Amino acid sequence: MTISNSASENTFAVVNCSQLVTLAGPDRPRVRAEMRELAIVDNGALLIRDGKVAAVGARGEIEAQLPKDAQMIDAGGRVVTPGFVDAHTHLVFAGNRADEFEMRCSGITYQEIARGGGGILSTVRRTRAATEDELLGIAQKHAVWFLRGGTTTIEAKSGYGLNVDAEMKILRVVRQTWKTTPLRCVPTFLGAHEVPEEFRGRTEAYVNLVIEEMLPQVAAEKLAAFCDVFCEPHIFDQQAAGRILEAARLAGLGLRIHADQFSCSGGARLAAKLGARTADHLEHTDDASIAALASAGVQPVLLPGSVYSIGSRHYPPARAMIDAGLAVVLATDFNPGSSPVASMPVVLSLACTQMKMTPAEGLTASTINAACSLGLADETGSLEPGKSADFVIHEGSDYREIPYFLGTQRPMMVFARGERVA
Ligand code: NIG
Ligand code: FE
């Protein structure tokens, strides 16, 4: 038997792209007018070798570099973009909360349900009871949902375990999902997502457990790249969140924060003070906090799917953030409660219609800026030589159609590391 490894086998081209949206540019998050510069090659083509982008250019240039017999994919005059990078998801959870969805439809609010013992805690009960194998099966199903929407990289948080064993179980499932599916998963430890029932009224004791037992184990087993905290006055206030994040930084983790989701309560200012990588949500962030984020270089991760899904109209002030020079990121916040949304095209549509971002700003925020926020800018988020061949052939010939045709469009083909995955 001969194992052939000829150049034509691991090399192929994608040609006839009406717009090849490369997002090529400086090797850092894009701000202000840069967010509208997509570096589009009209009538472009891509050369892929060994799962990486080898060249980008006009069709003729790429064909000239293509080995004889190599495969050529005809994009049929469609638009091609980098795969979406979804920088805020809660990938791993058991069950769902369709019952709470129905309650919200009849007027009960997300926060009222949480105060009544539902919400995050109801998912914690089910996730604790599930085996690691069951959770892996669920996470793999979710991975298919992401890939079908054109997402090739996600950040994935724990946070439905809230005890040492269950938090580790969830993070191991994230690791296994990355090993067993084409979806690149960056793990985040969110042990401080809520105070579990057995610690009710003893928040400080739970914070100690997170710092003294969970974090050391997460770090020792290298189960997470980032640590996140749900910072709200009635959950983990600024002081508690600050203690956890300081400890996480000492343990070598990057920092992300659920901040100012329901009130302007210092979460964004804490992110700035600690030099966190991101501050996420920010629905209620004020101008002073935006200025603090800008001077500290913290990236805001905006989650319009969760605003929409809880039936709120209070979207984060994306325009003010872009004007202040913040490198905005868009993500789904995929989770069973506040955001049962795995689709980045839906999030892009909400960003455009509800937060008045332009389609170009939306694409930047959901690709290269998101990759930067995860420390993956040299690997994915744009189509430039040397990067992973993560790309999407969309229906339509103009990138503006991605947010415009809400709910009708599914990517035509999705590739991760040069392999077709959807
Ligand atoms: O980002 N705000 C806290 N966490 C999630 C909601 C999780 C849930 O409802 O299960 C969020 O919105
Ligand atoms: Fe979240």
Short mmCIF file of C-alpha atoms and ligand atoms in Angstrom, two decimals:
data_model
loop_
_atom_site.label_atom_id
_atom_site.label_comp_id
_atom_site.label_asym_id
_atom_site.label_seq_id
_atom_site.Cartn_x
_atom_site.Cartn_y
_atom_site.Cartn_z
CA MET A 1 0.00 0.00 0.00
CA THR A 2 1.31 3.44 -0.79
CA ILE A 3 0.36 6.36 1.32
CA SER A 4 0.17 9.27 -1.03
CA ASN A 5 0.84 12.70 0.32
CA SER A 6 1.04 14.59 -2.92
CA ALA A 7 0.65 18.36 -3.03
CA SER A 8 -2.63 18.06 -4.91
CA GLU A 9 -4.18 15.99 -2.10
CA ASN A 10 -3.76 18.45 0.73
CA THR A 11 -4.20 21.53 -1.43
CA PHE A 12 -7.39 22.97 -2.87
CA ALA A 13 -8.80 26.26 -4.05
CA VAL A 14 -12.07 28.06 -3.57
CA VAL A 15 -12.83 30.18 -6.62
CA ASN A 16 -15.60 32.41 -7.93
CA CYS A 17 -16.29 34.23 -4.64
CA SER A 18 -18.25 37.39 -5.47
CA GLN A 19 -16.79 38.91 -2.32
CA LEU A 20 -13.95 37.28 -0.45
CA VAL A 21 -14.22 39.05 2.90
CA THR A 22 -10.71 38.59 4.30
CA LEU A 23 -10.67 40.99 7.31
CA ALA A 24 -6.92 41.23 6.64
CA GLY A 25 -5.35 44.08 8.56
CA PRO A 26 -3.37 44.98 11.64
CA ASP A 27 -2.59 42.18 14.05
CA ARG A 28 -4.77 43.61 16.84
CA PRO A 29 -8.46 44.28 17.52
CA ARG A 30 -10.04 46.77 15.12
CA VAL A 31 -11.49 50.03 16.41
CA ARG A 32 -13.56 52.95 15.12
CA ALA A 33 -13.48 53.23 11.28
CA GLU A 34 -11.26 50.13 11.07
CA MET A 35 -14.31 48.12 12.10
CA ARG A 36 -15.87 49.01 8.74
CA GLU A 37 -12.82 47.96 6.67
CA LEU A 38 -13.33 44.36 5.65
CA ALA A 39 -10.49 44.03 3.10
CA ILE A 40 -12.79 42.48 0.50
CA VAL A 41 -11.32 40.90 -2.63
CA ASP A 42 -13.97 41.16 -5.36
CA ASN A 43 -14.14 38.04 -7.48
CA GLY A 44 -11.60 36.50 -5.17
CA ALA A 45 -10.17 33.05 -4.58
CA LEU A 46 -8.52 31.21 -1.70
CA LEU A 47 -5.73 28.65 -1.77
CA ILE A 48 -5.82 26.16 1.11
CA ARG A 49 -2.92 23.89 1.99
CA ASP A 50 -2.68 21.51 4.96
CA GLY A 51 -5.71 23.05 6.62
CA LYS A 52 -4.32 26.57 6.44
CA VAL A 53 -4.83 29.55 4.20
CA ALA A 54 -1.88 29.51 1.79
CA ALA A 55 -2.86 32.46 -0.41
CA VAL A 56 -5.66 34.93 -1.04
CA GLY A 57 -6.13 36.82 -4.28
CA ALA A 58 -7.68 37.10 -7.71
CA ARG A 59 -8.78 33.85 -9.32
CA GLY A 60 -6.01 33.89 -11.92
CA GLU A 61 -3.27 34.29 -9.31
CA ILE A 62 -4.60 31.45 -7.20
CA GLU A 63 -5.14 29.08 -10.13
CA ALA A 64 -1.54 29.65 -11.19
CA GLN A 65 -0.37 28.32 -7.80
CA LEU A 66 -2.71 25.32 -7.76
CA PRO A 67 -1.06 21.93 -8.33
CA LYS A 68 -2.42 19.91 -11.26
CA ASP A 69 -5.26 17.59 -10.20
CA ALA A 70 -5.94 19.63 -7.07
CA GLN A 71 -9.59 20.11 -6.22
CA MET A 72 -11.31 23.38 -7.01
CA ILE A 73 -14.49 24.40 -5.20
CA ASP A 74 -16.70 26.78 -7.17
CA ALA A 75 -18.38 29.20 -4.74
CA GLY A 76 -20.83 30.06 -7.50
CA GLY A 77 -20.57 33.83 -7.10
CA ARG A 78 -21.31 33.72 -3.37
CA VAL A 79 -19.81 35.67 -0.52
CA VAL A 80 -17.10 33.98 1.57
CA THR A 81 -16.16 35.12 5.09
CA PRO A 82 -14.01 33.79 7.93
CA GLY A 83 -15.83 31.35 10.22
CA PHE A 84 -17.58 33.17 13.05
CA VAL A 85 -15.86 33.29 16.43
CA ASP A 86 -18.44 33.20 19.23
CA ALA A 87 -16.60 34.56 22.28
CA HIS A 88 -19.29 33.98 24.93
CA THR A 89 -21.24 30.72 25.23
CA HIS A 90 -22.50 28.44 27.97
CA LEU A 91 -22.07 25.30 25.82
CA VAL A 92 -22.56 22.58 28.44
CA PHE A 93 -25.89 22.16 30.26
CA ALA A 94 -28.48 19.44 30.77
CA GLY A 95 -32.16 19.82 29.96
CA ASN A 96 -33.71 23.04 28.82
CA ARG A 97 -35.95 25.78 30.20
CA ALA A 98 -38.81 25.85 27.72
CA ASP A 99 -41.13 25.91 30.77
CA GLU A 100 -39.58 29.20 31.93
CA PHE A 101 -39.74 30.52 28.37
CA GLU A 102 -43.50 29.97 28.47
CA MET A 103 -43.70 31.74 31.87
CA ARG A 104 -41.81 34.72 30.45
CA CYS A 105 -44.22 34.82 27.51
CA SER A 106 -47.02 35.32 30.03
CA GLY A 107 -45.23 38.26 31.63
CA ILE A 108 -43.13 36.84 34.49
CA THR A 109 -39.62 38.27 34.23
CA TYR A 110 -36.31 36.41 33.97
CA GLN A 111 -35.24 37.83 37.35
CA GLU A 112 -38.52 36.90 39.08
CA ILE A 113 -38.07 33.31 37.90
CA ALA A 114 -34.49 33.29 39.22
CA ARG A 115 -35.57 34.66 42.61
CA GLY A 116 -38.12 31.85 42.84
CA GLY A 117 -35.37 29.19 42.62
CA GLY A 118 -35.64 28.63 38.87
CA GLY A 119 -33.26 30.16 36.35
CA ILE A 120 -29.60 29.17 36.56
CA LEU A 121 -30.23 26.97 39.63
CA SER A 122 -32.76 24.80 37.81
CA THR A 123 -30.14 24.04 35.13
CA VAL A 124 -27.57 23.40 37.89
CA ARG A 125 -29.79 20.69 39.39
CA ARG A 126 -30.08 18.90 36.05
CA THR A 127 -26.44 19.35 35.08
CA ARG A 128 -25.20 17.97 38.40
CA ALA A 129 -27.39 14.90 37.90
CA ALA A 130 -26.11 14.20 34.37
CA THR A 131 -23.14 11.94 33.70
CA GLU A 132 -20.07 13.17 31.90
CA ASP A 133 -21.00 11.04 28.87
CA GLU A 134 -24.52 12.43 28.77
CA LEU A 135 -23.17 15.97 28.91
CA LEU A 136 -20.67 15.23 26.16
CA GLY A 137 -23.49 13.98 23.93
CA ILE A 138 -25.42 17.19 24.56
CA ALA A 139 -22.37 19.39 23.94
CA GLN A 140 -21.65 17.54 20.68
CA LYS A 141 -25.23 18.22 19.56
CA HIS A 142 -24.78 21.90 20.39
CA ALA A 143 -21.48 21.88 18.47
CA VAL A 144 -23.40 20.84 15.35
CA TRP A 145 -25.79 23.77 15.86
CA PHE A 146 -22.86 26.20 16.03
CA LEU A 147 -21.11 24.74 12.98
CA ARG A 148 -24.30 24.82 10.91
CA GLY A 149 -24.58 28.54 11.62
CA GLY A 150 -21.05 29.14 10.36
CA THR A 151 -19.34 29.31 13.75
CA THR A 152 -16.00 27.50 13.81
CA THR A 153 -14.64 28.70 17.18
CA ILE A 154 -16.40 29.27 20.50
CA GLU A 155 -15.52 30.22 24.03
CA ALA A 156 -17.31 27.78 26.40
CA LYS A 157 -17.98 28.46 30.07
CA SER A 158 -18.61 26.13 32.97
CA GLY A 159 -21.02 27.46 35.61
CA TYR A 160 -23.86 24.97 35.87
CA GLY A 161 -21.98 22.74 38.35
CA LEU A 162 -21.23 25.08 41.27
CA ASN A 163 -19.35 22.42 43.22
CA VAL A 164 -15.84 21.11 42.67
CA ASP A 165 -16.76 17.84 40.97
CA ALA A 166 -19.48 19.19 38.72
CA GLU A 167 -17.45 22.22 37.59
CA MET A 168 -14.50 19.95 36.69
CA LYS A 169 -16.89 17.58 34.90
CA ILE A 170 -18.19 20.42 32.72
CA LEU A 171 -14.69 21.68 31.87
CA ARG A 172 -13.61 18.15 30.92
CA VAL A 173 -16.64 17.98 28.63
CA VAL A 174 -15.56 21.24 26.95
CA ARG A 175 -12.12 19.73 26.39
CA GLN A 176 -13.63 16.53 24.97
CA THR A 177 -15.95 18.49 22.68
CA TRP A 178 -12.92 20.19 21.17
CA LYS A 179 -11.19 16.81 20.79
CA THR A 180 -14.17 15.06 19.21
CA THR A 181 -15.78 17.71 16.99
CA PRO A 182 -14.45 20.25 14.46
CA LEU A 183 -15.52 23.13 16.72
CA ARG A 184 -12.54 24.87 18.35
CA CYS A 185 -13.51 25.40 22.02
CA VAL A 186 -11.74 27.79 24.41
CA PRO A 187 -12.65 26.88 28.01
CA THR A 188 -13.60 29.43 30.69
CA PHE A 189 -14.11 28.62 34.37
CA LEU A 190 -17.31 30.27 35.67
CA GLY A 191 -17.60 28.68 39.13
CA ALA A 192 -19.02 32.03 40.31
CA HIS A 193 -22.09 31.99 38.05
CA GLU A 194 -24.56 31.84 40.96
CA VAL A 195 -24.53 30.94 44.65
CA PRO A 196 -25.66 27.29 44.88
CA GLU A 197 -28.65 26.31 47.03
CA GLU A 198 -26.52 24.68 49.75
CA PHE A 199 -24.63 27.98 50.23
CA ARG A 200 -27.70 30.26 50.26
CA GLY A 201 -27.02 33.20 52.61
CA ARG A 202 -23.33 32.20 52.80
CA THR A 203 -21.92 33.83 49.69
CA GLU A 204 -18.55 34.45 51.28
CA ALA A 205 -18.10 30.78 52.13
CA TYR A 206 -18.90 29.88 48.52
CA VAL A 207 -16.41 32.48 47.23
CA ASN A 208 -13.80 30.86 49.47
CA LEU A 209 -14.60 27.46 47.96
CA VAL A 210 -14.17 28.87 44.46
CA ILE A 211 -10.83 30.46 45.36
CA GLU A 212 -9.38 27.76 47.59
CA GLU A 213 -10.57 24.55 45.96
CA MET A 214 -11.93 25.07 42.48
CA LEU A 215 -9.40 27.50 41.01
CA PRO A 216 -6.29 25.53 42.09
CA GLN A 217 -7.73 22.37 40.55
CA VAL A 218 -8.73 24.12 37.32
CA ALA A 219 -5.22 25.57 37.03
CA ALA A 220 -3.43 22.32 37.95
CA GLU A 221 -5.34 20.34 35.34
CA LYS A 222 -5.12 23.20 32.81
CA LEU A 223 -8.84 22.97 32.32
CA ALA A 224 -9.45 26.64 31.51
CA ALA A 225 -7.81 29.56 29.71
CA PHE A 226 -10.04 32.19 31.33
CA CYS A 227 -12.00 32.83 34.52
CA ASP A 228 -15.34 34.66 34.52
CA VAL A 229 -17.66 35.90 37.32
CA PHE A 230 -21.31 36.96 37.22
CA CYS A 231 -20.91 40.38 38.85
CA GLU A 232 -24.24 41.83 40.05
CA PRO A 233 -25.05 43.27 43.51
CA HIS A 234 -27.39 40.41 44.50
CA ILE A 235 -25.10 37.63 43.18
CA PHE A 236 -21.35 38.37 43.37
CA ASP A 237 -20.80 42.03 44.14
CA GLN A 238 -17.75 43.98 43.06
CA GLN A 239 -15.79 42.97 46.12
CA ALA A 240 -16.50 39.24 45.80
CA ALA A 241 -15.93 39.31 42.03
CA GLY A 242 -12.67 41.19 42.56
CA ARG A 243 -11.38 38.58 45.04
CA ILE A 244 -12.11 35.71 42.65
CA LEU A 245 -10.63 37.41 39.61
CA GLU A 246 -7.46 38.47 41.45
CA ALA A 247 -6.97 34.86 42.51
CA ALA A 248 -7.63 33.68 38.96
CA ARG A 249 -5.04 36.06 37.60
CA LEU A 250 -2.49 34.73 40.09
CA ALA A 251 -3.36 31.22 38.91
CA GLY A 252 -2.46 32.27 35.37
CA LEU A 253 -5.94 32.63 33.88
CA GLY A 254 -7.15 35.47 31.66
CA LEU A 255 -10.14 37.42 32.97
CA ARG A 256 -13.68 37.93 31.59
CA ILE A 257 -16.66 39.37 33.53
CA HIS A 258 -20.46 39.26 33.22
CA ALA A 259 -20.85 42.98 33.96
CA ASP A 260 -23.68 45.50 34.28
CA GLN A 261 -26.28 43.15 32.79
CA PHE A 262 -29.16 44.27 35.03
CA SER A 263 -27.73 47.38 36.72
CA CYS A 264 -24.77 49.70 36.38
CA SER A 265 -23.08 48.27 39.44
CA GLY A 266 -19.37 48.61 38.91
CA GLY A 267 -18.74 45.45 36.88
CA ALA A 268 -17.26 47.28 33.91
CA ARG A 269 -15.17 49.51 36.19
CA LEU A 270 -13.86 46.39 37.92
CA ALA A 271 -12.93 44.90 34.53
CA ALA A 272 -10.99 48.06 33.74
CA LYS A 273 -9.27 48.11 37.13
CA LEU A 274 -8.16 44.49 36.78
CA GLY A 275 -7.20 44.80 33.11
CA ALA A 276 -9.62 42.01 32.17
CA ARG A 277 -9.59 40.78 28.59
CA THR A 278 -13.33 41.37 28.23
CA ALA A 279 -16.37 42.82 29.98
CA ASP A 280 -19.50 41.08 28.73
CA HIS A 281 -23.19 42.14 28.53
CA LEU A 282 -22.91 45.86 29.54
CA GLU A 283 -26.60 46.57 28.93
CA HIS A 284 -26.59 49.15 31.75
CA THR A 285 -23.04 50.50 31.51
CA ASP A 286 -22.71 54.30 31.75
CA ASP A 287 -20.39 56.72 29.93
CA ALA A 288 -17.83 56.83 32.75
CA SER A 289 -17.50 53.04 32.66
CA ILE A 290 -17.14 53.10 28.86
CA ALA A 291 -14.31 55.61 29.25
CA ALA A 292 -12.66 53.35 31.85
CA LEU A 293 -12.89 50.33 29.52
CA ALA A 294 -11.36 52.39 26.72
CA SER A 295 -8.36 53.52 28.74
CA ALA A 296 -7.74 50.00 30.05
CA GLY A 297 -8.09 48.38 26.59
CA VAL A 298 -10.84 45.99 27.74
CA GLN A 299 -12.95 44.57 24.90
CA PRO A 300 -16.74 44.73 25.35
CA VAL A 301 -18.59 41.53 24.40
CA LEU A 302 -22.16 42.46 23.45
CA LEU A 303 -24.91 39.84 23.61
CA PRO A 304 -28.06 41.16 21.90
CA GLY A 305 -29.53 37.64 21.69
CA SER A 306 -29.92 37.61 25.46
CA VAL A 307 -31.59 41.05 25.52
CA TYR A 308 -34.01 39.90 22.83
CA SER A 309 -34.70 36.52 24.42
CA ILE A 310 -35.57 37.85 27.86
CA GLY A 311 -37.95 40.29 26.19
CA SER A 312 -36.03 43.40 27.18
CA ARG A 313 -35.50 46.43 24.98
CA HIS A 314 -32.45 47.63 26.84
CA TYR A 315 -29.64 46.90 24.39
CA PRO A 316 -26.06 47.90 25.24
CA PRO A 317 -24.88 51.25 23.81
CA ALA A 318 -22.79 49.83 20.96
CA ARG A 319 -22.49 53.12 19.05
CA ALA A 320 -21.14 55.00 22.07
CA MET A 321 -18.65 52.18 22.60
CA ILE A 322 -17.42 52.26 19.00
CA ASP A 323 -17.15 56.05 19.16
CA ALA A 324 -15.09 55.73 22.35
CA GLY A 325 -12.64 53.48 20.50
CA LEU A 326 -13.64 50.17 22.10
CA ALA A 327 -12.90 47.03 20.05
CA VAL A 328 -16.44 45.67 20.19
CA VAL A 329 -17.12 41.91 20.04
CA LEU A 330 -20.50 40.26 19.34
CA ALA A 331 -21.42 36.85 20.72
CA THR A 332 -24.50 34.67 21.27
CA ASP A 333 -24.37 34.03 25.07
CA PHE A 334 -25.87 30.66 24.06
CA ASN A 335 -27.49 29.22 27.23
CA PRO A 336 -30.79 27.57 28.22
CA GLY A 337 -32.17 30.61 30.05
CA SER A 338 -31.45 34.10 28.85
CA SER A 339 -30.23 33.24 25.33
CA PRO A 340 -31.21 29.99 23.61
CA VAL A 341 -29.51 31.29 20.46
CA ALA A 342 -26.58 29.54 18.75
CA SER A 343 -26.69 31.50 15.49
CA MET A 344 -24.25 34.34 14.83
CA PRO A 345 -26.24 35.54 11.76
CA VAL A 346 -29.21 36.13 14.10
CA VAL A 347 -26.94 38.04 16.51
CA LEU A 348 -25.60 40.10 13.58
CA SER A 349 -29.12 40.99 12.56
CA LEU A 350 -30.01 42.11 16.10
CA ALA A 351 -26.78 44.12 16.31
CA CYS A 352 -27.68 45.98 13.13
CA THR A 353 -31.39 46.58 13.76
CA GLN A 354 -31.35 47.12 17.52
CA MET A 355 -27.90 48.56 18.26
CA LYS A 356 -27.38 50.38 14.94
CA MET A 357 -24.09 48.71 14.12
CA THR A 358 -23.39 48.50 10.40
CA PRO A 359 -23.17 45.04 8.78
CA ALA A 360 -19.41 45.59 8.35
CA GLU A 361 -18.93 46.47 12.02
CA GLY A 362 -20.95 43.40 12.92
CA LEU A 363 -18.74 41.12 10.83
CA THR A 364 -15.56 42.56 12.35
CA ALA A 365 -17.01 42.16 15.84
CA SER A 366 -17.91 38.51 15.24
CA THR A 367 -14.66 37.41 13.59
CA ILE A 368 -11.30 39.14 14.08
CA ASN A 369 -12.23 41.18 17.17
CA ALA A 370 -13.70 38.10 18.80
CA ALA A 371 -10.58 36.07 17.98
CA CYS A 372 -8.41 38.79 19.54
CA SER A 373 -10.50 38.65 22.72
CA LEU A 374 -9.68 34.94 23.01
CA GLY A 375 -5.98 35.34 22.24
CA LEU A 376 -6.48 33.54 18.92
CA ALA A 377 -5.74 36.36 16.48
CA ASP A 378 -2.81 34.48 14.95
CA GLU A 379 -4.94 31.39 14.38
CA THR A 380 -8.39 32.42 13.18
CA GLY A 381 -10.80 35.35 12.66
CA SER A 382 -9.47 36.50 9.28
CA LEU A 383 -8.48 34.88 6.00
CA GLU A 384 -4.76 35.58 5.78
CA PRO A 385 -1.86 33.30 4.85
CA GLY A 386 -0.77 31.08 7.74
CA LYS A 387 -4.10 31.13 9.54
CA SER A 388 -6.42 28.19 9.97
CA ALA A 389 -8.68 27.67 6.94
CA ASP A 390 -11.91 28.40 8.85
CA PHE A 391 -14.37 29.90 6.39
CA VAL A 392 -17.99 30.02 5.31
CA ILE A 393 -19.56 30.12 1.85
CA HIS A 394 -22.80 32.00 2.46
CA GLU A 395 -25.96 32.14 0.40
CA GLY A 396 -26.02 35.49 -1.38
CA SER A 397 -23.41 37.53 -3.16
CA ASP A 398 -23.13 40.51 -0.78
CA TYR A 399 -22.04 40.30 2.89
CA ARG A 400 -24.85 42.68 3.90
CA GLU A 401 -27.33 39.91 3.08
CA ILE A 402 -26.07 37.93 6.12
CA PRO A 403 -27.83 40.16 8.72
CA TYR A 404 -30.49 41.34 6.26
CA PHE A 405 -32.30 38.08 5.43
CA LEU A 406 -33.19 37.26 9.02
CA GLY A 407 -33.91 33.62 9.67
CA THR A 408 -33.93 32.48 6.06
CA GLN A 409 -30.27 32.12 5.36
CA ARG A 410 -28.13 29.17 6.31
CA PRO A 411 -24.51 29.11 5.24
CA MET A 412 -24.08 27.01 2.16
CA MET A 413 -20.84 25.37 3.22
CA VAL A 414 -18.73 25.65 6.35
CA PHE A 415 -15.04 24.68 6.59
CA ALA A 416 -12.90 24.31 9.70
CA ARG A 417 -9.14 23.81 9.32
CA GLY A 418 -9.72 23.12 5.64
CA GLU A 419 -12.29 20.33 6.18
CA ARG A 420 -15.91 20.70 5.23
CA VAL A 421 -17.92 20.48 8.47
CA ALA A 422 -21.40 21.65 7.45
O1 NIG B 1 -25.03 35.38 30.50
N1 NIG B 1 -26.14 36.26 33.50
C1 NIG B 1 -25.78 35.17 33.81
N2 NIG B 1 -25.61 34.13 33.02
C2 NIG B 1 -26.22 33.87 31.78
C3 NIG B 1 -27.59 33.31 31.93
C4 NIG B 1 -27.56 31.90 32.27
C5 NIG B 1 -28.89 31.25 32.44
O2 NIG B 1 -29.95 31.90 32.49
O3 NIG B 1 -28.86 30.01 32.55
C6 NIG B 1 -26.14 35.06 30.88
O4 NIG B 1 -27.15 35.70 30.53
FE FE B 2 -23.37 34.57 29.76
#
